[in-house]
Amino acid sequence: MADWYTTFANSGVGTTLTKQLGLPRPGVLRRYEPGDPLLEGPAVVGSAGQGRLRDTVTGVLRDAGVTVLSPVVADGDASGERLGAVVLDATGVTGPADLAAVHDFLAPAVKRLRANGRVVILTDPPADADSPAQAAARQAVDGLTRSIGKELRDGSTANAIYVPEGAEAGVAGPLAFFLSGRSAYVDGQGVTLSAADVPAGQDAEKPLAGKVAVVTGAARGIGASIADVMARDGAHVVAVDIPAAGDSLAAVANRIGGTALQLDITAPDAAQRLVEHLRERHSADGKGGVDVIVHNAGITRDKLLVNMDAARWNSVMAVNLQAQLDITRALLDGDVLDAGARVVCVSSQSGIAGNRGQTNYAASKAGVIGMVRAWAPAFAERGATINAVAPGFIVTEMTAKMPFGTREVGARLNSLQQGGLPVDVAETIAWLSQPASAGVNGQTVRVCGQSLLGA
């Protein structure tokens, strides 16, 4: 759906009027299309202290065909060429005094960032620090990243990657995601990596080739977009939704060359029926059968807590949380998940920040985050991962029915000054589903344009 204000603000007349009236002018976001380069323009890579990741970062960029400039060359370049990305290795930061070097590198480089540019900072997790001073300096990167994201304009974003000792092999996938158009609506976020075996040689155009992906709630909206993106990236998609949505579900499955499975995920036998379907259709030896599970199905039954009846509360918990627990457990117990499987659960910004009239919904979505965090070690033991995405204001048919004022305020209260699209959620889920994301486990990634609500 088109964003009328963003379209107007970036027109000839709109640009003039917004400037004269002091109104915000949201940038037109660079979203991924197959065949796109990783960046539009060169990147400058720097380090603060004796960082250990600068060579790794430079190698990833050069392998992707990006021209890499040193900070000296970038600062002294008289050509006026704008930068596509600014990447800082801050793993050498040992205390607050070292943060001066962070500022000295970033300030002139960010000034040269082009529209839809990217800032990515890599550092060690604060929890692994050897001293309070080191922990303070590392945690400072979080506040720095979020603030940069709020200062950037024209669709540019800033994100951080926390890389503990031993997790260096997992850098390439997250770095490429944050630099690419796939992360258009991900801003001010931090992802902590863990040590993992990361497969080499992933196909950049078809990273999910040969994979089987189950997507629940796939008949419409965000679920249909997830199915589209997963299929685009090479996966065979098993699209799941309730029987009442059968026609729409079939249309989605036919469009992407996938399989439609009508299933009420809250039914007592739902998990076992899904396991049996995957064994029959996608397993050659009774084991394995699915590589990716996307728990997207969800409902809202809004009411103030004091006015909420048991039916509203119980139905939301059943669909949004209990079904995810039951299906994931059944897949684990039934040996249906292939080696290196990926489970991605859809949470919500409401599960982080809360929302008036949505105590049931917010509780269920916060529960998803807790589930993911708790299950991560068990998944790691299997060479698999489980993560969550937390969408913010996403423009859908449902939000289009909201009152105009409420809708516009909700869409603008973020660093990118606009609502996201279903494809933004889908791209983040597809990234977390890739083999190259093996080092991302137990994480929750907000897809909210750095919403001003919540952490």
PDB file of C-alpha atoms in Angstrom, residues 147-272:
ATOM      1  CA  SER A 147      20.939   7.767  18.766  1.00  0.00           C
ATOM      2  CA  ILE A 148      22.623   7.667  15.366  1.00  0.00           C
ATOM      3  CA  GLY A 149      19.542   5.949  13.996  1.00  0.00           C
ATOM      4  CA  LYS A 150      17.407   8.822  15.242  1.00  0.00           C
ATOM      5  CA  GLU A 151      19.724  11.410  13.698  1.00  0.00           C
ATOM      6  CA  LEU A 152      19.946   9.864  10.223  1.00  0.00           C
ATOM      7  CA  ARG A 153      17.516  10.868   7.505  1.00  0.00           C
ATOM      8  CA  ASP A 154      16.546   9.853   3.952  1.00  0.00           C
ATOM      9  CA  GLY A 155      16.001   6.188   4.781  1.00  0.00           C
ATOM     10  CA  SER A 156      19.412   5.571   6.355  1.00  0.00           C
ATOM     11  CA  THR A 157      19.714   3.223   9.340  1.00  0.00           C
ATOM     12  CA  ALA A 158      22.133   2.300  12.128  1.00  0.00           C
ATOM     13  CA  ASN A 159      22.431  -1.124  13.761  1.00  0.00           C
ATOM     14  CA  ALA A 160      24.888  -3.028  15.946  1.00  0.00           C
ATOM     15  CA  ILE A 161      26.286  -6.560  15.980  1.00  0.00           C
ATOM     16  CA  TYR A 162      27.677  -7.953  19.237  1.00  0.00           C
ATOM     17  CA  VAL A 163      30.372 -10.540  18.492  1.00  0.00           C
ATOM     18  CA  PRO A 164      31.784 -12.570  21.402  1.00  0.00           C
ATOM     19  CA  GLU A 165      35.131 -14.355  21.121  1.00  0.00           C
ATOM     20  CA  GLY A 166      34.643 -17.488  19.038  1.00  0.00           C
ATOM     21  CA  ALA A 167      31.608 -16.213  17.107  1.00  0.00           C
ATOM     22  CA  GLU A 168      33.525 -14.440  14.341  1.00  0.00           C
ATOM     23  CA  ALA A 169      32.461 -16.986  11.714  1.00  0.00           C
ATOM     24  CA  GLY A 170      28.865 -15.790  12.046  1.00  0.00           C
ATOM     25  CA  VAL A 171      29.515 -12.141  11.165  1.00  0.00           C
ATOM     26  CA  ALA A 172      29.007 -12.284   7.391  1.00  0.00           C
ATOM     27  CA  GLY A 173      25.268 -13.081   7.360  1.00  0.00           C
ATOM     28  CA  PRO A 174      24.100 -10.409   9.827  1.00  0.00           C
ATOM     29  CA  LEU A 175      26.476  -7.824   8.339  1.00  0.00           C
ATOM     30  CA  ALA A 176      25.136  -8.415   4.827  1.00  0.00           C
ATOM     31  CA  PHE A 177      21.542  -8.201   6.102  1.00  0.00           C
ATOM     32  CA  PHE A 178      22.015  -4.902   7.926  1.00  0.00           C
ATOM     33  CA  LEU A 179      23.816  -3.397   4.910  1.00  0.00           C
ATOM     34  CA  SER A 180      21.305  -4.570   2.311  1.00  0.00           C
ATOM     35  CA  GLY A 181      17.848  -3.407   1.297  1.00  0.00           C
ATOM     36  CA  ARG A 182      16.413  -6.426   3.125  1.00  0.00           C
ATOM     37  CA  SER A 183      16.748  -4.473   6.403  1.00  0.00           C
ATOM     38  CA  ALA A 184      14.979  -1.351   5.134  1.00  0.00           C
ATOM     39  CA  TYR A 185      12.723  -1.053   8.210  1.00  0.00           C
ATOM     40  CA  VAL A 186      15.168  -2.388  10.832  1.00  0.00           C
ATOM     41  CA  ASP A 187      16.810   0.507  12.651  1.00  0.00           C
ATOM     42  CA  GLY A 188      18.497   1.091  15.996  1.00  0.00           C
ATOM     43  CA  GLN A 189      18.714  -2.635  16.714  1.00  0.00           C
ATOM     44  CA  GLY A 190      21.408  -4.896  18.145  1.00  0.00           C
ATOM     45  CA  VAL A 191      21.939  -8.605  17.514  1.00  0.00           C
ATOM     46  CA  THR A 192      24.209 -10.752  19.688  1.00  0.00           C
ATOM     47  CA  LEU A 193      25.902 -13.652  17.924  1.00  0.00           C
ATOM     48  CA  SER A 194      26.876 -17.009  19.349  1.00  0.00           C
ATOM     49  CA  ALA A 195      29.484 -19.523  18.229  1.00  0.00           C
ATOM     50  CA  ALA A 196      28.104 -21.804  15.505  1.00  0.00           C
ATOM     51  CA  ASP A 197      29.098 -23.791  12.445  1.00  0.00           C
ATOM     52  CA  VAL A 198      28.197 -21.510   9.544  1.00  0.00           C
ATOM     53  CA  PRO A 199      27.902 -23.263   6.155  1.00  0.00           C
ATOM     54  CA  ALA A 200      29.997 -21.770   3.364  1.00  0.00           C
ATOM     55  CA  GLY A 201      28.936 -20.992  -0.171  1.00  0.00           C
ATOM     56  CA  GLN A 202      25.372 -19.732   0.328  1.00  0.00           C
ATOM     57  CA  ASP A 203      23.653 -18.694  -2.899  1.00  0.00           C
ATOM     58  CA  ALA A 204      23.083 -14.941  -2.604  1.00  0.00           C
ATOM     59  CA  GLU A 205      20.028 -15.025  -4.885  1.00  0.00           C
ATOM     60  CA  LYS A 206      18.489 -18.296  -3.636  1.00  0.00           C
ATOM     61  CA  PRO A 207      19.698 -18.745  -0.039  1.00  0.00           C
ATOM     62  CA  LEU A 208      16.798 -21.098   0.759  1.00  0.00           C
ATOM     63  CA  ALA A 209      17.112 -23.304  -2.323  1.00  0.00           C
ATOM     64  CA  GLY A 210      16.089 -26.874  -1.554  1.00  0.00           C
ATOM     65  CA  LYS A 211      14.565 -25.948   1.826  1.00  0.00           C
ATOM     66  CA  VAL A 212      11.041 -26.749   3.002  1.00  0.00           C
ATOM     67  CA  ALA A 213       9.435 -23.914   4.952  1.00  0.00           C
ATOM     68  CA  VAL A 214       6.162 -23.999   6.912  1.00  0.00           C
ATOM     69  CA  VAL A 215       4.410 -20.644   7.308  1.00  0.00           C
ATOM     70  CA  THR A 216       1.324 -20.427   9.534  1.00  0.00           C
ATOM     71  CA  GLY A 217      -1.278 -17.716   8.985  1.00  0.00           C
ATOM     72  CA  ALA A 218      -0.210 -17.612   5.336  1.00  0.00           C
ATOM     73  CA  ALA A 219      -3.532 -16.798   3.681  1.00  0.00           C
ATOM     74  CA  ARG A 220      -3.212 -13.021   3.821  1.00  0.00           C
ATOM     75  CA  GLY A 221      -1.310  -9.979   5.064  1.00  0.00           C
ATOM     76  CA  ILE A 222       2.115 -10.482   6.566  1.00  0.00           C
ATOM     77  CA  GLY A 223       1.811 -14.265   6.303  1.00  0.00           C
ATOM     78  CA  ALA A 224       1.222 -14.147   2.556  1.00  0.00           C
ATOM     79  CA  SER A 225       4.190 -11.799   2.158  1.00  0.00           C
ATOM     80  CA  ILE A 226       6.378 -14.208   4.164  1.00  0.00           C
ATOM     81  CA  ALA A 227       5.338 -17.035   1.863  1.00  0.00           C
ATOM     82  CA  ASP A 228       6.164 -14.906  -1.198  1.00  0.00           C
ATOM     83  CA  VAL A 229       9.643 -13.972   0.028  1.00  0.00           C
ATOM     84  CA  MET A 230      10.505 -17.494   1.181  1.00  0.00           C
ATOM     85  CA  ALA A 231       9.512 -18.857  -2.224  1.00  0.00           C
ATOM     86  CA  ARG A 232      11.443 -16.109  -3.994  1.00  0.00           C
ATOM     87  CA  ASP A 233      14.519 -17.162  -2.020  1.00  0.00           C
ATOM     88  CA  GLY A 234      14.145 -20.755  -3.212  1.00  0.00           C
ATOM     89  CA  ALA A 235      12.098 -22.537  -0.516  1.00  0.00           C
ATOM     90  CA  HIS A 236       9.152 -24.843  -1.080  1.00  0.00           C
ATOM     91  CA  VAL A 237       6.503 -23.305   1.166  1.00  0.00           C
ATOM     92  CA  VAL A 238       3.854 -25.249   3.060  1.00  0.00           C
ATOM     93  CA  ALA A 239       1.255 -22.525   3.580  1.00  0.00           C
ATOM     94  CA  VAL A 240      -0.940 -23.144   6.638  1.00  0.00           C
ATOM     95  CA  ASP A 241      -4.144 -21.409   7.687  1.00  0.00           C
ATOM     96  CA  ILE A 242      -7.619 -22.129   9.015  1.00  0.00           C
ATOM     97  CA  PRO A 243     -10.187 -23.875   6.769  1.00  0.00           C
ATOM     98  CA  ALA A 244     -12.300 -20.698   6.615  1.00  0.00           C
ATOM     99  CA  ALA A 245      -9.437 -19.051   4.723  1.00  0.00           C
ATOM    100  CA  GLY A 246      -9.145 -21.987   2.308  1.00  0.00           C
ATOM    101  CA  ASP A 247      -9.694 -20.044  -0.917  1.00  0.00           C
ATOM    102  CA  SER A 248      -7.182 -17.335  -0.063  1.00  0.00           C
ATOM    103  CA  LEU A 249      -4.723 -19.949   1.174  1.00  0.00           C
ATOM    104  CA  ALA A 250      -4.976 -21.903  -2.062  1.00  0.00           C
ATOM    105  CA  ALA A 251      -4.423 -18.732  -4.059  1.00  0.00           C
ATOM    106  CA  VAL A 252      -1.209 -17.986  -2.132  1.00  0.00           C
ATOM    107  CA  ALA A 253       0.076 -21.552  -2.491  1.00  0.00           C
ATOM    108  CA  ASN A 254      -0.689 -21.624  -6.219  1.00  0.00           C
ATOM    109  CA  ARG A 255       0.980 -18.269  -6.788  1.00  0.00           C
ATOM    110  CA  ILE A 256       4.267 -19.407  -5.275  1.00  0.00           C
ATOM    111  CA  GLY A 257       4.187 -23.052  -6.344  1.00  0.00           C
ATOM    112  CA  GLY A 258       3.813 -24.234  -2.755  1.00  0.00           C
ATOM    113  CA  THR A 259       1.476 -26.497  -0.803  1.00  0.00           C
ATOM    114  CA  ALA A 260      -1.675 -25.455   1.038  1.00  0.00           C
ATOM    115  CA  LEU A 261      -2.567 -27.105   4.347  1.00  0.00           C
ATOM    116  CA  GLN A 262      -5.864 -26.164   6.000  1.00  0.00           C
ATOM    117  CA  LEU A 263      -5.339 -26.491   9.737  1.00  0.00           C
ATOM    118  CA  ASP A 264      -6.700 -24.860  12.873  1.00  0.00           C
ATOM    119  CA  ILE A 265      -3.482 -24.661  14.893  1.00  0.00           C
ATOM    120  CA  THR A 266      -5.444 -24.540  18.168  1.00  0.00           C
ATOM    121  CA  ALA A 267      -7.118 -27.920  17.562  1.00  0.00           C
ATOM    122  CA  PRO A 268      -6.033 -30.660  20.009  1.00  0.00           C
ATOM    123  CA  ASP A 269      -4.546 -32.755  17.198  1.00  0.00           C
ATOM    124  CA  ALA A 270      -3.127 -29.847  15.160  1.00  0.00           C
ATOM    125  CA  ALA A 271       0.530 -30.412  16.022  1.00  0.00           C
ATOM    126  CA  GLN A 272       0.361 -34.134  15.278  1.00  0.00           C
TER     127      GLN A 272
END
